[in-house]
Amino acid sequence: MTQILAFAIDPHRMSRPAVRRYRGVLAHCVILVTLLLGACGDETSGGGVGPYPVGQSADSITLNGVTHTFSVFVPAAAEPNNPVPLIVSLHGGGGSADDFEQSAQVQADAEAEGIAVIRVNGYATDNDLLTWNAGYCCGAAQRDNVDHVGAIGAIIDRVESRASIDASRVAAAGHSNGGMMAYRLGCQLSDRITHVAASAAYLVNEDLSTDPPTTLFACAPSQPVSVIHFHGLQDACAPFEGGEGAGVINDERPPVSDTIAQMRAANQCADASSDVVTGAGELERRTLAGCAADRVVQLNTVDSAGHVWFGSPQYASQPICEGSTTMLLSANQEIFSLLRDNPRQSTE
């Protein structure tokens, strides 16, 4: 059924509102077929049918034989006539969706803002830590070449078919390996991801162990993507200037400036001489100017901070990663403000 509709209607030739209506019709058709015929048997099987209830629901999909578990939080404000923003929350390597929520409180804070949240668990085999295949990182997910881009795309599609989501405000937000994954989604899933929020992370689309570095995937988003980056300058696990980290996964990393340069190019922002730099004392904010479609690209640093989620008092890995927590800036509130004030505008 999906293939028949996709063949009959070309979304690339439709207006953005029409594309959203098409996706809605397509989703209802798939649900109807599922009810009539049972399991469809496609590669993204799993979960139920019908709208998600208000509150938190557990779900899963299976893609290429790998099952990806996630939870969905739907705020009471999500109604057909009131679509809400969505955050895809991505934990750090070795953590889990629940661990990350306990420390960062993304969902807890988003609930008060009327924002939907998907909390996804990374990939692991027996005795492995949960990780994301963000390119040149990390762990079993990288080793087994898990298609996390495809999986998260399918998860977003399912959630958008079962909850009232504002497709112009969909953020991938992650810490460490999760932040790396958020960058990859911004590069390769920009038809769904409109905003990237990365903490203590990099865009790792090159293998720095080769000379010259080998490009693993191009960062060529089909649409401009707003970016907000948070980094502690005392972070020894994800060094701001790049190099080997002090953590369990200590591969060579690029300097954060390389990541910002790629985001500048991807969003057609003006050169660095036009950047607006603000802040006094420990906190500095660098905002790129002249980006395409009024996108925001912004780097926030705190001198004394380590491998932390800005605004959270918890720092379990402090002895390894050095630095301290910081309450000078709340990553959550900055992400919420960006989603509220900077929806993606239709380019059609």
Short mmCIF file of C-alpha atoms in Angstrom, two decimals:
data_model
loop_
_atom_site.label_atom_id
_atom_site.label_comp_id
_atom_site.label_asym_id
_atom_site.label_seq_id
_atom_site.Cartn_x
_atom_site.Cartn_y
_atom_site.Cartn_z
CA MET A 1 0.00 0.00 0.00
CA THR A 2 2.81 2.40 0.93
CA GLN A 3 4.62 1.70 -2.34
CA ILE A 4 1.44 2.24 -4.39
CA LEU A 5 0.76 5.64 -2.82
CA ALA A 6 4.39 6.70 -3.05
CA PHE A 7 4.41 5.82 -6.76
CA ALA A 8 1.19 7.70 -7.44
CA ILE A 9 2.15 10.90 -5.60
CA ASP A 10 5.55 12.59 -5.80
CA PRO A 11 6.01 14.62 -2.57
CA HIS A 12 8.96 16.50 -4.10
CA ARG A 13 6.55 18.25 -6.47
CA MET A 14 4.08 19.22 -3.78
CA SER A 15 3.91 22.26 -1.49
CA ARG A 16 5.05 21.72 2.12
CA PRO A 17 1.49 21.84 3.54
CA ALA A 18 0.42 19.35 0.89
CA VAL A 19 3.34 17.08 1.80
CA ARG A 20 2.19 17.10 5.43
CA ARG A 21 -1.39 16.25 4.41
CA TYR A 22 -0.07 13.50 2.13
CA ARG A 23 1.98 12.01 4.97
CA GLY A 24 -1.08 12.08 7.21
CA VAL A 25 -3.24 10.33 4.62
CA LEU A 26 -0.49 7.81 3.96
CA ALA A 27 -0.11 7.06 7.67
CA HIS A 28 -3.86 6.47 8.07
CA CYS A 29 -3.87 4.18 5.03
CA VAL A 30 -1.02 2.12 6.49
CA ILE A 31 -2.87 1.88 9.80
CA LEU A 32 -6.02 0.70 8.00
CA VAL A 33 -4.14 -1.98 6.09
CA THR A 34 -2.51 -3.12 9.33
CA LEU A 35 -5.89 -3.44 11.02
CA LEU A 36 -7.35 -5.39 8.11
CA LEU A 37 -4.45 -7.65 7.27
CA GLY A 38 -2.44 -7.86 10.49
CA ALA A 39 1.25 -7.11 10.65
CA CYS A 40 2.52 -5.51 7.45
CA GLY A 41 5.89 -7.24 7.74
CA ASP A 42 7.90 -4.19 6.60
CA GLU A 43 11.31 -3.39 8.05
CA THR A 44 9.98 -0.85 10.53
CA SER A 45 7.56 -3.17 12.30
CA GLY A 46 6.59 -2.81 15.95
CA GLY A 47 4.32 -0.67 18.10
CA GLY A 48 0.57 -0.22 18.06
CA VAL A 49 -1.86 1.81 16.00
CA GLY A 50 -3.95 4.87 16.70
CA PRO A 51 -2.89 8.07 18.45
CA TYR A 52 -0.40 7.98 21.30
CA PRO A 53 -2.13 8.89 24.57
CA VAL A 54 -1.16 12.00 26.49
CA GLY A 55 1.85 11.22 28.67
CA GLN A 56 4.60 8.67 28.10
CA SER A 57 4.36 5.54 25.95
CA ALA A 58 6.92 2.83 25.23
CA ASP A 59 7.41 1.69 21.65
CA SER A 60 9.93 0.06 19.31
CA ILE A 61 10.70 -0.43 15.66
CA THR A 62 12.75 -3.07 13.89
CA LEU A 63 14.94 -2.06 10.96
CA ASN A 64 17.30 -4.43 9.13
CA GLY A 65 16.90 -6.97 11.92
CA VAL A 66 17.82 -4.50 14.69
CA THR A 67 15.19 -3.52 17.25
CA HIS A 68 15.30 0.09 18.44
CA THR A 69 13.43 0.89 21.65
CA PHE A 70 12.15 4.34 22.49
CA SER A 71 9.58 6.20 24.54
CA VAL A 72 7.28 9.01 23.42
CA PHE A 73 6.05 11.82 25.64
CA VAL A 74 2.98 13.62 24.28
CA PRO A 75 1.93 16.82 26.08
CA ALA A 76 -1.73 17.61 26.69
CA ALA A 77 -1.35 20.62 24.38
CA ALA A 78 -0.86 18.39 21.32
CA GLU A 79 -4.16 18.64 19.43
CA PRO A 80 -4.95 18.45 15.70
CA ASN A 81 -5.35 22.24 15.61
CA ASN A 82 -2.28 22.79 17.83
CA PRO A 83 0.76 20.81 16.62
CA VAL A 84 3.64 20.95 19.10
CA PRO A 85 7.45 20.98 18.73
CA LEU A 86 9.34 17.70 19.06
CA ILE A 87 12.73 16.89 20.59
CA VAL A 88 14.56 13.63 19.82
CA SER A 89 16.68 13.08 22.95
CA LEU A 90 19.93 11.13 22.42
CA HIS A 91 21.96 9.89 25.38
CA GLY A 92 25.74 9.74 25.57
CA GLY A 93 27.74 6.63 24.73
CA GLY A 94 27.51 4.05 27.50
CA GLY A 95 24.37 5.63 28.92
CA SER A 96 20.71 5.04 28.20
CA ALA A 97 17.59 7.07 27.53
CA ASP A 98 16.57 6.81 31.19
CA ASP A 99 20.05 7.70 32.49
CA PHE A 100 20.23 10.79 30.30
CA GLU A 101 16.77 11.96 31.33
CA GLN A 102 17.67 11.55 34.99
CA SER A 103 20.62 13.93 34.61
CA ALA A 104 19.53 16.32 31.85
CA GLN A 105 15.78 16.43 32.59
CA VAL A 106 14.96 17.24 28.96
CA GLN A 107 11.52 15.60 29.07
CA ALA A 108 10.67 16.92 32.52
CA ASP A 109 11.42 20.49 31.45
CA ALA A 110 9.78 20.04 28.04
CA GLU A 111 6.53 18.94 29.67
CA ALA A 112 6.12 22.40 31.20
CA GLU A 113 6.72 23.93 27.76
CA GLY A 114 4.18 21.73 25.96
CA ILE A 115 6.87 20.04 23.85
CA ALA A 116 6.81 16.39 22.75
CA VAL A 117 9.90 14.26 23.40
CA ILE A 118 11.18 11.01 21.91
CA ARG A 119 13.80 9.31 24.09
CA VAL A 120 15.69 6.67 22.08
CA ASN A 121 18.07 3.97 23.28
CA GLY A 122 21.27 3.34 21.36
CA TYR A 123 22.57 -0.02 20.12
CA ALA A 124 24.47 -2.72 21.94
CA THR A 125 25.29 -6.39 21.60
CA ASP A 126 25.87 -8.61 24.62
CA ASN A 127 28.25 -6.99 27.13
CA ASP A 128 28.47 -3.79 25.05
CA LEU A 129 27.61 -0.25 26.06
CA LEU A 130 24.74 1.49 24.26
CA THR A 131 26.17 3.68 21.50
CA TRP A 132 25.22 5.53 18.30
CA ASN A 133 26.69 5.12 14.84
CA ALA A 134 27.54 8.78 14.39
CA GLY A 135 30.23 8.11 11.77
CA TYR A 136 33.70 7.77 13.27
CA CYS A 137 32.18 6.87 16.66
CA CYS A 138 31.17 4.88 18.60
CA GLY A 139 31.47 1.31 19.88
CA ALA A 140 29.34 -1.58 18.63
CA ALA A 141 26.99 0.74 16.71
CA GLN A 142 29.88 1.98 14.59
CA ARG A 143 31.48 -1.46 14.33
CA ASP A 144 28.23 -3.08 13.13
CA ASN A 145 27.34 -0.10 10.91
CA VAL A 146 23.90 0.28 12.47
CA ASP A 147 21.56 2.46 10.42
CA HIS A 148 20.61 4.92 13.13
CA VAL A 149 19.74 7.59 10.57
CA GLY A 150 17.16 5.30 9.00
CA ALA A 151 15.89 4.10 12.37
CA ILE A 152 15.39 7.58 13.81
CA GLY A 153 13.77 8.72 10.58
CA ALA A 154 11.30 5.84 10.87
CA ILE A 155 10.66 6.64 14.55
CA ILE A 156 9.91 10.28 13.73
CA ASP A 157 7.57 9.20 10.92
CA ARG A 158 5.68 6.94 13.32
CA VAL A 159 5.37 9.62 15.98
CA GLU A 160 4.22 12.24 13.46
CA SER A 161 1.54 9.81 12.26
CA ARG A 162 0.27 9.22 15.81
CA ALA A 163 0.63 12.64 17.46
CA SER A 164 0.14 16.25 16.43
CA ILE A 165 3.70 17.41 15.70
CA ASP A 166 4.86 20.70 14.20
CA ALA A 167 7.19 19.52 11.41
CA SER A 168 8.90 22.94 11.32
CA ARG A 169 10.21 22.45 14.89
CA VAL A 170 11.86 19.03 15.23
CA ALA A 171 15.16 19.03 17.12
CA ALA A 172 17.76 16.30 17.55
CA ALA A 173 19.39 16.98 20.92
CA GLY A 174 22.21 14.90 22.34
CA HIS A 175 25.21 14.75 24.63
CA SER A 176 28.67 13.40 23.73
CA ASN A 177 28.12 10.43 21.34
CA GLY A 178 24.44 11.45 21.28
CA GLY A 179 25.47 14.95 20.20
CA MET A 180 27.58 13.44 17.44
CA MET A 181 24.50 11.52 16.33
CA ALA A 182 22.45 14.72 16.40
CA TYR A 183 24.94 16.29 14.00
CA ARG A 184 24.75 13.30 11.67
CA LEU A 185 20.95 13.55 11.65
CA GLY A 186 21.19 17.24 10.79
CA CYS A 187 23.43 16.37 7.86
CA GLN A 188 21.55 13.34 6.54
CA LEU A 189 17.95 13.72 7.79
CA SER A 190 17.29 17.42 7.28
CA ASP A 191 13.92 16.70 5.65
CA ARG A 192 12.72 15.82 9.17
CA ILE A 193 15.30 17.36 11.53
CA THR A 194 15.04 21.17 11.57
CA HIS A 195 17.28 21.91 14.58
CA VAL A 196 20.41 20.30 16.06
CA ALA A 197 21.45 20.74 19.69
CA ALA A 198 24.81 19.18 20.54
CA SER A 199 26.64 19.05 23.88
CA ALA A 200 30.29 18.03 24.32
CA ALA A 201 30.31 16.66 20.80
CA TYR A 202 31.58 17.01 17.24
CA LEU A 203 30.53 16.22 13.69
CA VAL A 204 32.51 12.99 13.13
CA ASN A 205 32.03 12.42 9.42
CA GLU A 206 35.74 11.78 8.80
CA ASP A 207 38.03 8.93 9.89
CA LEU A 208 41.00 10.83 11.33
CA SER A 209 43.07 7.64 11.68
CA THR A 210 43.90 7.73 7.96
CA ASP A 211 46.17 10.18 6.15
CA PRO A 212 44.51 12.03 4.59
CA PRO A 213 41.29 11.59 6.60
CA THR A 214 38.64 9.42 4.93
CA THR A 215 35.21 10.99 4.48
CA LEU A 216 32.56 8.63 5.86
CA PHE A 217 29.55 10.72 4.83
CA ALA A 218 29.04 14.19 3.43
CA CYS A 219 27.36 16.86 5.49
CA ALA A 220 25.08 18.14 2.76
CA PRO A 221 21.65 18.81 4.29
CA SER A 222 18.88 19.17 1.74
CA GLN A 223 17.50 22.07 3.80
CA PRO A 224 19.23 24.51 6.19
CA VAL A 225 19.30 23.34 9.80
CA SER A 226 19.64 25.54 12.89
CA VAL A 227 22.43 24.48 15.25
CA ILE A 228 23.17 25.24 18.90
CA HIS A 229 26.34 23.79 20.43
CA PHE A 230 27.38 23.66 24.11
CA HIS A 231 30.97 22.87 25.14
CA GLY A 232 32.99 23.10 28.34
CA LEU A 233 36.54 24.29 27.73
CA GLN A 234 37.88 22.05 30.54
CA ASP A 235 36.35 18.90 29.00
CA ALA A 236 39.13 16.30 28.85
CA CYS A 237 36.85 13.57 27.41
CA ALA A 238 35.76 15.69 24.43
CA PRO A 239 38.58 18.24 24.13
CA PHE A 240 37.42 21.52 22.60
CA GLU A 241 40.61 21.75 20.53
CA GLY A 242 40.32 18.13 19.41
CA GLY A 243 42.78 15.28 19.83
CA GLU A 244 42.49 12.16 21.97
CA GLY A 245 39.96 12.21 24.77
CA ALA A 246 40.40 10.89 28.30
CA GLY A 247 37.28 8.70 28.31
CA VAL A 248 36.67 5.05 27.52
CA ILE A 249 36.45 5.85 23.79
CA ASN A 250 39.51 8.00 23.18
CA ASP A 251 39.84 8.12 19.40
CA GLU A 252 41.19 11.23 17.69
CA ARG A 253 38.58 13.99 17.49
CA PRO A 254 38.49 17.13 15.34
CA PRO A 255 38.51 20.58 16.92
CA VAL A 256 35.05 22.00 17.52
CA SER A 257 35.99 24.81 15.14
CA ASP A 258 35.98 22.28 12.28
CA THR A 259 32.42 21.27 13.16
CA ILE A 260 31.27 24.89 13.28
CA ALA A 261 33.01 25.51 9.94
CA GLN A 262 31.05 22.65 8.35
CA MET A 263 27.81 23.99 9.82
CA ARG A 264 28.71 27.44 8.47
CA ALA A 265 29.16 25.99 4.99
CA ALA A 266 26.06 23.76 5.18
CA ASN A 267 23.90 26.76 6.15
CA GLN A 268 25.62 29.23 3.81
CA CYS A 269 26.45 31.58 6.70
CA ALA A 270 28.75 34.57 6.31
CA ASP A 271 32.49 34.20 7.00
CA ALA A 272 33.88 34.33 10.52
CA SER A 273 34.59 38.06 10.36
CA SER A 274 30.82 38.63 10.64
CA ASP A 275 30.30 36.43 13.73
CA VAL A 276 28.67 38.13 16.71
CA VAL A 277 30.51 37.28 19.95
CA THR A 278 28.90 38.12 23.28
CA GLY A 279 29.44 37.17 26.90
CA ALA A 280 31.38 38.28 29.90
CA GLY A 281 33.63 36.23 32.14
CA GLU A 282 33.25 32.47 31.79
CA LEU A 283 30.36 32.28 29.32
CA GLU A 284 30.90 33.16 25.66
CA ARG A 285 28.39 32.93 22.83
CA ARG A 286 29.37 33.02 19.16
CA THR A 287 26.48 33.47 16.71
CA LEU A 288 27.10 33.14 12.99
CA ALA A 289 25.57 35.80 10.77
CA GLY A 290 23.80 35.74 7.42
CA CYS A 291 22.79 32.07 7.43
CA ALA A 292 20.37 30.77 4.80
CA ALA A 293 16.63 30.90 5.52
CA ASP A 294 17.26 32.75 8.80
CA ARG A 295 18.82 29.67 10.36
CA VAL A 296 20.67 30.09 13.67
CA VAL A 297 24.15 28.61 14.15
CA GLN A 298 25.51 29.27 17.62
CA LEU A 299 28.40 28.08 19.82
CA ASN A 300 28.22 28.43 23.61
CA THR A 301 31.28 27.78 25.78
CA VAL A 302 31.95 27.94 29.52
CA ASP A 303 35.59 28.22 30.61
CA SER A 304 35.40 26.01 33.72
CA ALA A 305 32.88 23.42 32.49
CA GLY A 306 33.74 19.82 31.77
CA HIS A 307 31.88 16.99 30.01
CA VAL A 308 28.49 18.23 31.19
CA TRP A 309 24.98 19.10 30.08
CA PHE A 310 24.74 22.84 30.70
CA GLY A 311 22.25 23.60 33.47
CA SER A 312 22.39 20.16 35.10
CA PRO A 313 24.07 19.81 38.51
CA GLN A 314 24.93 16.13 37.88
CA TYR A 315 28.38 15.10 36.61
CA ALA A 316 29.04 11.42 37.24
CA SER A 317 32.23 11.30 35.13
CA GLN A 318 33.90 14.42 36.57
CA PRO A 319 37.07 12.69 37.88
CA ILE A 320 37.79 11.32 34.40
CA CYS A 321 36.72 14.25 32.26
CA GLU A 322 37.83 17.11 34.54
CA GLY A 323 36.17 20.49 34.74
CA SER A 324 32.95 21.17 36.62
CA THR A 325 29.21 21.50 36.14
CA THR A 326 27.79 24.88 35.15
CA MET A 327 24.54 26.63 35.87
CA LEU A 328 25.47 29.73 33.87
CA LEU A 329 23.30 28.55 30.99
CA SER A 330 20.47 26.02 30.70
CA ALA A 331 20.83 23.90 27.57
CA ASN A 332 17.18 22.87 27.89
CA GLN A 333 15.85 26.41 27.98
CA GLU A 334 18.10 27.49 25.12
CA ILE A 335 16.80 24.60 22.99
CA PHE A 336 13.19 25.39 23.88
CA SER A 337 13.70 29.06 22.99
CA LEU A 338 15.28 28.16 19.67
CA LEU A 339 12.37 25.90 18.75
CA ARG A 340 9.84 28.53 19.82
CA ASP A 341 11.46 31.51 18.10
CA ASN A 342 13.09 29.90 15.05
CA PRO A 343 10.76 27.54 13.16
CA ARG A 344 11.94 26.40 9.78
CA GLN A 345 10.35 28.51 7.10
CA SER A 346 9.10 26.87 3.94
CA THR A 347 11.47 27.45 1.04
CA GLU A 348 8.79 26.68 -1.56
#
